[in-house]
Short mmCIF file of C-alpha atoms in Angstrom, two decimals:
data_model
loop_
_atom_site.label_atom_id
_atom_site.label_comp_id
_atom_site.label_asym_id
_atom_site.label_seq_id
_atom_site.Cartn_x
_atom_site.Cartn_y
_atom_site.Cartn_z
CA UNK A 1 44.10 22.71 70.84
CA UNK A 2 41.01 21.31 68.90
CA UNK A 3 38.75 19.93 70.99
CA UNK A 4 38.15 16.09 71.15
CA UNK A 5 34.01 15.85 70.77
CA UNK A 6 31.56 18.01 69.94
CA UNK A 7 31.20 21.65 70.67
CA UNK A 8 28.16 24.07 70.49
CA UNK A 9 27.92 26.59 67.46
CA UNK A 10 24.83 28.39 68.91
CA UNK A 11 21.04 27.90 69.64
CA UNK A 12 19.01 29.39 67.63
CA UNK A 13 14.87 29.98 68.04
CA UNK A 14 13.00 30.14 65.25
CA UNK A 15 9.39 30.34 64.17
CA UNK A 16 7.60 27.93 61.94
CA UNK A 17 10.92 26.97 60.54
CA UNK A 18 12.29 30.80 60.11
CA UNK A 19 15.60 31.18 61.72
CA UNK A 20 15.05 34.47 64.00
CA UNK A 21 17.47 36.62 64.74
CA UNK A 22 18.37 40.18 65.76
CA UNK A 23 15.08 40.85 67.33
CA UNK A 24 14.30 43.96 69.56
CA UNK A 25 14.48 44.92 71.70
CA UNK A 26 18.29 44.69 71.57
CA UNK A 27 19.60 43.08 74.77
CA UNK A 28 22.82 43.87 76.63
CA UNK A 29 25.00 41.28 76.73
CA UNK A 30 26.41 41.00 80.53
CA UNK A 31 29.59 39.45 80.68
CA UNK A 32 29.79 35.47 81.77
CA UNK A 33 31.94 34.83 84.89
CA UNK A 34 32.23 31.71 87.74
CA UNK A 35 30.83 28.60 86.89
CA UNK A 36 28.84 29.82 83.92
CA UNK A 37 32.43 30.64 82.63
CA UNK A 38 34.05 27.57 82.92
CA UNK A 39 30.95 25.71 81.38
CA UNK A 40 30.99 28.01 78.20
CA UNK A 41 34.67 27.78 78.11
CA UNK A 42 34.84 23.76 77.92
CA UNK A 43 31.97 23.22 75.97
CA UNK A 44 31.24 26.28 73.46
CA UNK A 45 34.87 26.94 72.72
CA UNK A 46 35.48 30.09 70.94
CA UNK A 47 38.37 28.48 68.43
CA UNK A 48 38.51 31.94 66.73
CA UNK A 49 40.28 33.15 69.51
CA UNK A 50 43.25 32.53 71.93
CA UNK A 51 41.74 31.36 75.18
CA UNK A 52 42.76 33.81 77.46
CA UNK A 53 41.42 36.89 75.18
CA UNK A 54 38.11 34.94 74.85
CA UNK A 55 37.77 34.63 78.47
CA UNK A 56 38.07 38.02 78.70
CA UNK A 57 36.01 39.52 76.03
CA UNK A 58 33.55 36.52 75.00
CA UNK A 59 33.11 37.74 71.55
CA UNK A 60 31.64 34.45 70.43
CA UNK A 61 29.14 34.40 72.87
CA UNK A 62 27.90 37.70 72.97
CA UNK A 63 27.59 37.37 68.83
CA UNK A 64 25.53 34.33 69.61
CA UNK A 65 23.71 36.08 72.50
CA UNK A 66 23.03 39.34 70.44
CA UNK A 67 22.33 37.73 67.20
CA UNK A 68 19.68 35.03 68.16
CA UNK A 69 19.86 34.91 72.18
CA UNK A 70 17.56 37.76 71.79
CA UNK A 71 15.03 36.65 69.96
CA UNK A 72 13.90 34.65 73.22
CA UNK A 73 14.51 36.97 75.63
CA UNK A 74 10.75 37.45 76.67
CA UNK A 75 11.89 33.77 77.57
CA UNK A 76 15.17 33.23 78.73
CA UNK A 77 17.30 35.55 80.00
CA UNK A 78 20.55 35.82 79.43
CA UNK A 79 21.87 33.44 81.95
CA UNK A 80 18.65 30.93 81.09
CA UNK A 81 19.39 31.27 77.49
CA UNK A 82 23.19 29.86 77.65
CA UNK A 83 22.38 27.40 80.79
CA UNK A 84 19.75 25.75 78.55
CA UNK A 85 22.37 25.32 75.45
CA UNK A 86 24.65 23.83 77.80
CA UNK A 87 22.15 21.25 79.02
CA UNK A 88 21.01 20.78 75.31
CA UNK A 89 24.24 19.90 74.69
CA UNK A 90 24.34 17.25 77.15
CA UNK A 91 20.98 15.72 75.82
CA UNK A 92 22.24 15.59 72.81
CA UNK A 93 25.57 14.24 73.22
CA UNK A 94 26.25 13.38 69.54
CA UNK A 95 29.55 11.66 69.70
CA UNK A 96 28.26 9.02 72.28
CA UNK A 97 25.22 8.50 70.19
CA UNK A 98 27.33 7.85 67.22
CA UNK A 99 29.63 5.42 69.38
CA UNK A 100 26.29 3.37 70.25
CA UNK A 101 25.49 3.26 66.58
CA UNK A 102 28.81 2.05 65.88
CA UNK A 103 30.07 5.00 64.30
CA UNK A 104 33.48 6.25 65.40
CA UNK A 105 36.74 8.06 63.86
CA UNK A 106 38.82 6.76 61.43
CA UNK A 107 36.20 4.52 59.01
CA UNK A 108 33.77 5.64 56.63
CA UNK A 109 30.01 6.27 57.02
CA UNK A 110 27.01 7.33 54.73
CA UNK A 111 25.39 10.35 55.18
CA UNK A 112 22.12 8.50 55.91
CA UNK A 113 24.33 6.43 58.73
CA UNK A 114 25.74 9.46 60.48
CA UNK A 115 21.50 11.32 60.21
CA UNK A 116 19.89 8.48 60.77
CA UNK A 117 22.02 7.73 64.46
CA UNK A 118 21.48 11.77 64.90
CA UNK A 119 17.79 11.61 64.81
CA UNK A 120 17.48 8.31 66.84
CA UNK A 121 18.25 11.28 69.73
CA UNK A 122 16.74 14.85 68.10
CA UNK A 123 14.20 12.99 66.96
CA UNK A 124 14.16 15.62 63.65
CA UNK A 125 16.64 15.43 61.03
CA UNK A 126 19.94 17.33 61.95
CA UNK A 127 21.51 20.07 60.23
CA UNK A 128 24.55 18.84 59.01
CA UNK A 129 27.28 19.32 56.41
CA UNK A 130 30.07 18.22 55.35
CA UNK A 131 33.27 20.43 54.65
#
């Protein structure tokens, strides 16, 4: 079932604009469980995978984790790293900023429209594409 707002791709650090990733040394990823669980499950949905088998092996997040969760690890563990995207994620909560700019499903918007409302909240220009 797709999901009916916004969902995290990842969180990436990077350094004077360079994206890192895969930095050592390489961190095991420990598997999520509880709370932490549910959390990751509703709101960085794995849509790759059938939900039961993602619950299970969390390929998504450990990718994530692996790939650019440890490139902050000096930082945030691995339990910081994800509770921090999940609270970014609630900063940032893009579809209610787009409803208070008037932007909502089912009409057309400018590019400029949809980044402009997105910055009014990241306060940088967003990443976005369109597909």
């Amino acid at each position: 079932i797709a999901p009916k707002n916004f969902t995290i791709h990842g969180l990436w650090p990077d350094k004077e604009g360079t994206m890192l990733q895969y930095c050592k040394p390489k961190p095991t990823f420990i598997y999520i469980k509880d709370q932490m669980l549910d959390d990751l499950d509703k709101n960085w949905i794995q849509l790759k995978y059938p939900q039961i088998y993602a619950r299970d092996k969390q390929p998504l997040w450990e990718h994530e984790y692996l790939k650019h969760g440890s490139c902050c690890q000096k930082v945030y563990d691995q339990n910081k790293y994800f509770s921090l995207t999940l609270r970014l994620k609630d900063r940032f909560d893009l579809l209610r900023t787009l409803k208070i700019h008037r932007i909502v499903p089912g009409s057309s918007y400018t590019f400029k429209e949809i980044t402009d409302a997105i910055k009014t909240v990241t306060q940088t220009d967003p990443d976005v594409k369109c597909t």
